[in-house]
Amino acid sequence: MLLERERKDIVEYGKRMIERGLTTGSGGNISIYDREQGLVALTPSSMDYADIRPEDVVIMDLDGNIKDGIRRPSTEINMHLLVYRNRPDVNAIVHTHSIYCTAIACMGWDLEPVHYMLAIAGRGAKCSKYATYGTPELAQYALEAMGDNGACLLGNHGVLTAGPSLERAFAIAEHLEFVAKLVCITKSMGKPNLLTDEQIAIVADKFGTNPYK
């Protein structure tokens, strides 16, 4: 079975997404890119994470040609492949519909720097324009919004995170949901005290996530 270890990791982290409240049912998707083999492992379309087995994970090349698997790949195949083609530092992607990040994305807001943990994504997480799920347009909007950072919000949709490993991409998704929750709470209390770009950059330097360093 091609990319057996990666397939098992995707199954594990899919269940973890559900357990930690980052998505529901079959919402969102996960992928890992093995650059040495030029192959991507991607979650299947429309399968509940509780039911996915390693053999259900789809293997393809960067052109989307299926190399192994018994299922249809996630509808967001375009988004995953476009990021991998344009970001040599990215080897894993996590897309979730976490409540607070998605709420902010439904407002069309960038994720504001109310807490220094935003820096785990680099200089921040901007919100993309809306496009129908699974389309090349959404993939392009996501790539543009992410820039050189490790995440972006998807307008009226969810959040996309990326990193050198699945562990890092998942950690970014978790921490951004924490920051998004703080944004929603602090805005309900009044006007949040936002950190400056310089303050976020200092923390990004400490985290090793500053894309401009």
PDB file of C-alpha atoms in Angstrom:
ATOM      1  CA  MET A   1       0.000   0.000   0.000  1.00  0.00           C
ATOM      2  CA  LEU A   2       1.516   3.317  -1.094  1.00  0.00           C
ATOM      3  CA  LEU A   3       2.283   5.853   1.675  1.00  0.00           C
ATOM      4  CA  GLU A   4       1.043   3.505   4.385  1.00  0.00           C
ATOM      5  CA  ARG A   5       2.453   5.587   7.250  1.00  0.00           C
ATOM      6  CA  GLU A   6       0.936   8.798   5.853  1.00  0.00           C
ATOM      7  CA  ARG A   7      -2.432   7.120   5.401  1.00  0.00           C
ATOM      8  CA  LYS A   8      -2.439   5.944   9.012  1.00  0.00           C
ATOM      9  CA  ASP A   9      -1.498   9.434  10.211  1.00  0.00           C
ATOM     10  CA  ILE A  10      -4.359  10.974   8.240  1.00  0.00           C
ATOM     11  CA  VAL A  11      -6.832   8.511   9.779  1.00  0.00           C
ATOM     12  CA  GLU A  12      -5.508   9.317  13.261  1.00  0.00           C
ATOM     13  CA  TYR A  13      -5.635  13.081  12.813  1.00  0.00           C
ATOM     14  CA  GLY A  14      -9.081  12.929  11.204  1.00  0.00           C
ATOM     15  CA  LYS A  15     -10.425  11.321  14.359  1.00  0.00           C
ATOM     16  CA  ARG A  16      -8.524  13.882  16.411  1.00  0.00           C
ATOM     17  CA  MET A  17     -10.233  16.706  14.474  1.00  0.00           C
ATOM     18  CA  ILE A  18     -13.608  15.351  15.568  1.00  0.00           C
ATOM     19  CA  GLU A  19     -12.536  14.688  19.160  1.00  0.00           C
ATOM     20  CA  ARG A  20     -11.211  18.222  19.578  1.00  0.00           C
ATOM     21  CA  GLY A  21     -14.235  19.895  18.045  1.00  0.00           C
ATOM     22  CA  LEU A  22     -12.540  21.243  14.935  1.00  0.00           C
ATOM     23  CA  THR A  23     -15.134  19.824  12.546  1.00  0.00           C
ATOM     24  CA  THR A  24     -18.127  17.474  12.352  1.00  0.00           C
ATOM     25  CA  GLY A  25     -18.968  14.384  10.310  1.00  0.00           C
ATOM     26  CA  SER A  26     -17.050  14.472   7.052  1.00  0.00           C
ATOM     27  CA  GLY A  27     -16.395  18.221   7.079  1.00  0.00           C
ATOM     28  CA  GLY A  28     -12.943  19.446   6.120  1.00  0.00           C
ATOM     29  CA  ASN A  29     -10.011  17.427   4.788  1.00  0.00           C
ATOM     30  CA  ILE A  30      -6.399  16.452   5.483  1.00  0.00           C
ATOM     31  CA  SER A  31      -3.439  15.722   3.234  1.00  0.00           C
ATOM     32  CA  ILE A  32       0.264  14.884   3.416  1.00  0.00           C
ATOM     33  CA  TYR A  33       2.759  15.408   0.593  1.00  0.00           C
ATOM     34  CA  ASP A  34       5.721  13.052   0.217  1.00  0.00           C
ATOM     35  CA  ARG A  35       8.048  15.228  -1.841  1.00  0.00           C
ATOM     36  CA  GLU A  36      10.580  12.472  -2.395  1.00  0.00           C
ATOM     37  CA  GLN A  37       8.009  10.276  -4.123  1.00  0.00           C
ATOM     38  CA  GLY A  38       5.986  13.174  -5.525  1.00  0.00           C
ATOM     39  CA  LEU A  39       2.793  11.725  -4.062  1.00  0.00           C
ATOM     40  CA  VAL A  40      -0.045  13.229  -2.027  1.00  0.00           C
ATOM     41  CA  ALA A  41      -2.219  11.313   0.446  1.00  0.00           C
ATOM     42  CA  LEU A  42      -5.666  12.947   0.776  1.00  0.00           C
ATOM     43  CA  THR A  43      -8.826  12.145   2.702  1.00  0.00           C
ATOM     44  CA  PRO A  44     -11.679  10.638   0.665  1.00  0.00           C
ATOM     45  CA  SER A  45     -14.814  12.563  -0.233  1.00  0.00           C
ATOM     46  CA  SER A  46     -17.941  12.420   1.949  1.00  0.00           C
ATOM     47  CA  MET A  47     -16.736   9.869   4.486  1.00  0.00           C
ATOM     48  CA  ASP A  48     -17.257  10.318   8.205  1.00  0.00           C
ATOM     49  CA  TYR A  49     -13.871  10.477   9.936  1.00  0.00           C
ATOM     50  CA  ALA A  50     -14.975   7.744  12.326  1.00  0.00           C
ATOM     51  CA  ASP A  51     -15.284   5.361   9.374  1.00  0.00           C
ATOM     52  CA  ILE A  52     -12.139   6.168   7.375  1.00  0.00           C
ATOM     53  CA  ARG A  53      -9.527   3.409   7.186  1.00  0.00           C
ATOM     54  CA  PRO A  54      -5.982   3.746   5.780  1.00  0.00           C
ATOM     55  CA  GLU A  55      -7.035   2.073   2.511  1.00  0.00           C
ATOM     56  CA  ASP A  56      -9.754   4.732   2.061  1.00  0.00           C
ATOM     57  CA  VAL A  57      -7.151   7.506   1.855  1.00  0.00           C
ATOM     58  CA  VAL A  58      -6.484   8.411  -1.786  1.00  0.00           C
ATOM     59  CA  ILE A  59      -2.966   8.652  -3.261  1.00  0.00           C
ATOM     60  CA  MET A  60      -2.293  10.923  -6.241  1.00  0.00           C
ATOM     61  CA  ASP A  61       0.441  12.893  -7.940  1.00  0.00           C
ATOM     62  CA  LEU A  62       0.588  16.695  -8.104  1.00  0.00           C
ATOM     63  CA  ASP A  63      -1.444  16.662 -11.319  1.00  0.00           C
ATOM     64  CA  GLY A  64      -4.285  14.871  -9.550  1.00  0.00           C
ATOM     65  CA  ASN A  65      -3.718  11.507 -11.222  1.00  0.00           C
ATOM     66  CA  ILE A  66      -4.898   8.751  -8.848  1.00  0.00           C
ATOM     67  CA  LYS A  67      -2.116   6.271  -8.092  1.00  0.00           C
ATOM     68  CA  ASP A  68      -3.763   4.205  -5.374  1.00  0.00           C
ATOM     69  CA  GLY A  69      -7.053   4.104  -3.508  1.00  0.00           C
ATOM     70  CA  ILE A  70     -10.617   2.833  -3.724  1.00  0.00           C
ATOM     71  CA  ARG A  71     -12.427   6.122  -3.008  1.00  0.00           C
ATOM     72  CA  ARG A  72     -12.998   9.477  -4.657  1.00  0.00           C
ATOM     73  CA  PRO A  73     -10.620  12.144  -3.316  1.00  0.00           C
ATOM     74  CA  SER A  74     -11.859  15.106  -1.302  1.00  0.00           C
ATOM     75  CA  THR A  75     -13.648  17.760  -3.309  1.00  0.00           C
ATOM     76  CA  GLU A  76     -10.953  20.208  -2.194  1.00  0.00           C
ATOM     77  CA  ILE A  77      -8.273  18.393  -4.184  1.00  0.00           C
ATOM     78  CA  ASN A  78      -7.606  21.584  -6.184  1.00  0.00           C
ATOM     79  CA  MET A  79      -6.803  23.579  -3.062  1.00  0.00           C
ATOM     80  CA  HIS A  80      -4.396  21.030  -1.622  1.00  0.00           C
ATOM     81  CA  LEU A  81      -2.495  20.464  -4.859  1.00  0.00           C
ATOM     82  CA  LEU A  82      -2.225  24.180  -5.653  1.00  0.00           C
ATOM     83  CA  VAL A  83      -0.697  24.913  -2.247  1.00  0.00           C
ATOM     84  CA  TYR A  84       1.832  22.083  -2.622  1.00  0.00           C
ATOM     85  CA  ARG A  85       2.815  23.278  -6.088  1.00  0.00           C
ATOM     86  CA  ASN A  86       3.439  26.809  -4.844  1.00  0.00           C
ATOM     87  CA  ARG A  87       4.758  26.316  -1.296  1.00  0.00           C
ATOM     88  CA  PRO A  88       7.962  24.221  -1.124  1.00  0.00           C
ATOM     89  CA  ASP A  89       7.915  24.572   2.679  1.00  0.00           C
ATOM     90  CA  VAL A  90       4.523  22.846   3.032  1.00  0.00           C
ATOM     91  CA  ASN A  91       4.214  19.062   3.412  1.00  0.00           C
ATOM     92  CA  ALA A  92       0.825  18.813   5.142  1.00  0.00           C
ATOM     93  CA  ILE A  93      -2.513  20.622   5.010  1.00  0.00           C
ATOM     94  CA  VAL A  94      -5.494  20.623   7.369  1.00  0.00           C
ATOM     95  CA  HIS A  95      -8.847  22.169   6.435  1.00  0.00           C
ATOM     96  CA  THR A  96     -11.473  22.426   9.178  1.00  0.00           C
ATOM     97  CA  HIS A  97     -14.870  23.976   9.800  1.00  0.00           C
ATOM     98  CA  SER A  98     -14.085  24.909  13.405  1.00  0.00           C
ATOM     99  CA  ILE A  99     -16.845  27.067  14.879  1.00  0.00           C
ATOM    100  CA  TYR A 100     -15.071  30.288  15.840  1.00  0.00           C
ATOM    101  CA  CYS A 101     -12.710  30.479  12.874  1.00  0.00           C
ATOM    102  CA  THR A 102     -15.649  29.792  10.576  1.00  0.00           C
ATOM    103  CA  ALA A 103     -17.795  32.415  12.316  1.00  0.00           C
ATOM    104  CA  ILE A 104     -15.090  35.009  11.690  1.00  0.00           C
ATOM    105  CA  ALA A 105     -14.739  33.800   8.088  1.00  0.00           C
ATOM    106  CA  CYS A 106     -18.501  34.299   7.697  1.00  0.00           C
ATOM    107  CA  MET A 107     -17.955  37.933   8.687  1.00  0.00           C
ATOM    108  CA  GLY A 108     -15.225  38.251   6.071  1.00  0.00           C
ATOM    109  CA  TRP A 109     -12.716  39.354   8.715  1.00  0.00           C
ATOM    110  CA  ASP A 110      -9.027  38.600   8.942  1.00  0.00           C
ATOM    111  CA  LEU A 111      -8.126  36.942  12.241  1.00  0.00           C
ATOM    112  CA  GLU A 112      -7.178  39.830  14.508  1.00  0.00           C
ATOM    113  CA  PRO A 113      -4.091  39.691  16.762  1.00  0.00           C
ATOM    114  CA  VAL A 114      -5.798  39.609  20.157  1.00  0.00           C
ATOM    115  CA  HIS A 115      -3.334  36.972  21.381  1.00  0.00           C
ATOM    116  CA  TYR A 116       0.278  36.193  20.543  1.00  0.00           C
ATOM    117  CA  MET A 117      -0.544  32.590  19.559  1.00  0.00           C
ATOM    118  CA  LEU A 118      -1.711  33.976  16.231  1.00  0.00           C
ATOM    119  CA  ALA A 119       2.006  33.995  15.403  1.00  0.00           C
ATOM    120  CA  ILE A 120       2.028  30.205  15.118  1.00  0.00           C
ATOM    121  CA  ALA A 121       0.670  30.857  11.621  1.00  0.00           C
ATOM    122  CA  GLY A 122       3.378  33.415  10.854  1.00  0.00           C
ATOM    123  CA  ARG A 123       2.319  37.033  10.460  1.00  0.00           C
ATOM    124  CA  GLY A 124      -1.397  36.251  10.717  1.00  0.00           C
ATOM    125  CA  ALA A 125      -4.373  34.618   9.006  1.00  0.00           C
ATOM    126  CA  LYS A 126      -6.191  36.642   6.351  1.00  0.00           C
ATOM    127  CA  CYS A 127      -9.669  35.845   5.071  1.00  0.00           C
ATOM    128  CA  SER A 128     -10.042  34.838   1.434  1.00  0.00           C
ATOM    129  CA  LYS A 129     -12.823  35.852  -0.891  1.00  0.00           C
ATOM    130  CA  TYR A 130     -15.723  33.422  -1.115  1.00  0.00           C
ATOM    131  CA  ALA A 131     -15.962  30.836  -3.877  1.00  0.00           C
ATOM    132  CA  THR A 132     -17.933  27.604  -4.161  1.00  0.00           C
ATOM    133  CA  TYR A 133     -16.250  24.675  -2.444  1.00  0.00           C
ATOM    134  CA  GLY A 134     -14.104  22.425  -4.603  1.00  0.00           C
ATOM    135  CA  THR A 135     -13.562  24.979  -7.360  1.00  0.00           C
ATOM    136  CA  PRO A 136     -10.276  26.232  -8.836  1.00  0.00           C
ATOM    137  CA  GLU A 137     -11.408  29.726  -7.828  1.00  0.00           C
ATOM    138  CA  LEU A 138     -11.508  28.795  -4.152  1.00  0.00           C
ATOM    139  CA  ALA A 139      -8.079  27.182  -4.440  1.00  0.00           C
ATOM    140  CA  GLN A 140      -6.630  30.360  -5.954  1.00  0.00           C
ATOM    141  CA  TYR A 141      -8.286  32.634  -3.395  1.00  0.00           C
ATOM    142  CA  ALA A 142      -6.938  30.450  -0.574  1.00  0.00           C
ATOM    143  CA  LEU A 143      -3.405  30.507  -1.970  1.00  0.00           C
ATOM    144  CA  GLU A 144      -3.515  34.298  -2.306  1.00  0.00           C
ATOM    145  CA  ALA A 145      -4.896  34.806   1.209  1.00  0.00           C
ATOM    146  CA  MET A 146      -2.359  32.454   2.774  1.00  0.00           C
ATOM    147  CA  GLY A 147       0.619  34.084   1.075  1.00  0.00           C
ATOM    148  CA  ASP A 148       3.759  32.960   2.899  1.00  0.00           C
ATOM    149  CA  ASN A 149       1.921  32.303   6.174  1.00  0.00           C
ATOM    150  CA  GLY A 150       0.753  29.009   7.616  1.00  0.00           C
ATOM    151  CA  ALA A 151      -2.978  29.643   7.467  1.00  0.00           C
ATOM    152  CA  CYS A 152      -5.887  31.574   6.053  1.00  0.00           C
ATOM    153  CA  LEU A 153      -9.597  31.772   6.681  1.00  0.00           C
ATOM    154  CA  LEU A 154     -11.837  30.754   3.790  1.00  0.00           C
ATOM    155  CA  GLY A 155     -14.612  33.289   3.330  1.00  0.00           C
ATOM    156  CA  ASN A 156     -18.000  31.934   4.495  1.00  0.00           C
ATOM    157  CA  HIS A 157     -16.465  28.470   4.689  1.00  0.00           C
ATOM    158  CA  GLY A 158     -13.764  27.561   7.235  1.00  0.00           C
ATOM    159  CA  VAL A 159     -10.015  27.631   7.819  1.00  0.00           C
ATOM    160  CA  LEU A 160      -6.990  26.217   5.989  1.00  0.00           C
ATOM    161  CA  THR A 161      -3.681  25.522   7.730  1.00  0.00           C
ATOM    162  CA  ALA A 162      -0.384  24.296   6.313  1.00  0.00           C
ATOM    163  CA  GLY A 163       2.975  23.276   7.688  1.00  0.00           C
ATOM    164  CA  PRO A 164       6.128  21.211   7.234  1.00  0.00           C
ATOM    165  CA  SER A 165       4.403  18.304   8.999  1.00  0.00           C
ATOM    166  CA  LEU A 166       0.885  17.157   9.798  1.00  0.00           C
ATOM    167  CA  GLU A 167       1.604  17.692  13.474  1.00  0.00           C
ATOM    168  CA  ARG A 168       2.402  21.364  12.829  1.00  0.00           C
ATOM    169  CA  ALA A 169      -0.530  21.968  10.470  1.00  0.00           C
ATOM    170  CA  PHE A 170      -2.901  20.471  13.039  1.00  0.00           C
ATOM    171  CA  ALA A 171      -1.372  22.513  15.868  1.00  0.00           C
ATOM    172  CA  ILE A 172      -1.916  25.687  13.845  1.00  0.00           C
ATOM    173  CA  ALA A 173      -5.580  24.750  13.364  1.00  0.00           C
ATOM    174  CA  GLU A 174      -6.040  24.198  17.097  1.00  0.00           C
ATOM    175  CA  HIS A 175      -4.312  27.398  18.172  1.00  0.00           C
ATOM    176  CA  LEU A 176      -6.118  29.541  15.610  1.00  0.00           C
ATOM    177  CA  GLU A 177      -9.455  28.264  16.879  1.00  0.00           C
ATOM    178  CA  PHE A 178      -8.366  29.387  20.361  1.00  0.00           C
ATOM    179  CA  VAL A 179      -7.464  32.843  19.009  1.00  0.00           C
ATOM    180  CA  ALA A 180     -10.719  33.042  17.043  1.00  0.00           C
ATOM    181  CA  LYS A 181     -12.713  32.260  20.170  1.00  0.00           C
ATOM    182  CA  LEU A 182     -10.911  35.071  21.980  1.00  0.00           C
ATOM    183  CA  VAL A 183     -11.719  37.440  19.109  1.00  0.00           C
ATOM    184  CA  CYS A 184     -15.425  36.617  19.360  1.00  0.00           C
ATOM    185  CA  ILE A 185     -15.459  36.967  23.155  1.00  0.00           C
ATOM    186  CA  THR A 186     -13.443  40.184  23.332  1.00  0.00           C
ATOM    187  CA  LYS A 187     -15.509  41.842  20.597  1.00  0.00           C
ATOM    188  CA  SER A 188     -18.636  41.048  22.605  1.00  0.00           C
ATOM    189  CA  MET A 189     -17.022  42.774  25.604  1.00  0.00           C
ATOM    190  CA  GLY A 190     -15.910  45.907  23.787  1.00  0.00           C
ATOM    191  CA  LYS A 191     -12.912  46.900  21.685  1.00  0.00           C
ATOM    192  CA  PRO A 192     -10.066  44.350  21.914  1.00  0.00           C
ATOM    193  CA  ASN A 193      -6.539  45.505  22.676  1.00  0.00           C
ATOM    194  CA  LEU A 194      -4.749  44.321  19.540  1.00  0.00           C
ATOM    195  CA  LEU A 195      -1.085  43.438  19.297  1.00  0.00           C
ATOM    196  CA  THR A 196       0.965  45.324  16.730  1.00  0.00           C
ATOM    197  CA  ASP A 197       2.518  43.804  13.620  1.00  0.00           C
ATOM    198  CA  GLU A 198       5.911  44.210  15.275  1.00  0.00           C
ATOM    199  CA  GLN A 199       4.783  42.368  18.414  1.00  0.00           C
ATOM    200  CA  ILE A 200       3.416  39.472  16.355  1.00  0.00           C
ATOM    201  CA  ALA A 201       6.625  39.390  14.290  1.00  0.00           C
ATOM    202  CA  ILE A 202       8.737  39.095  17.457  1.00  0.00           C
ATOM    203  CA  VAL A 203       6.737  36.067  18.589  1.00  0.00           C
ATOM    204  CA  ALA A 204       6.834  34.583  15.081  1.00  0.00           C
ATOM    205  CA  ASP A 205      10.626  34.866  15.252  1.00  0.00           C
ATOM    206  CA  LYS A 206      10.599  32.956  18.543  1.00  0.00           C
ATOM    207  CA  PHE A 207       8.319  30.291  17.049  1.00  0.00           C
ATOM    208  CA  GLY A 208      10.397  30.100  13.867  1.00  0.00           C
ATOM    209  CA  THR A 209       7.295  30.890  11.817  1.00  0.00           C
ATOM    210  CA  ASN A 210       8.140  34.379  10.534  1.00  0.00           C
ATOM    211  CA  PRO A 211       7.987  34.051   6.729  1.00  0.00           C
ATOM    212  CA  TYR A 212       9.915  37.288   6.231  1.00  0.00           C
ATOM    213  CA  LYS A 213      12.915  36.534   8.411  1.00  0.00           C
TER     214      LYS A 213
END
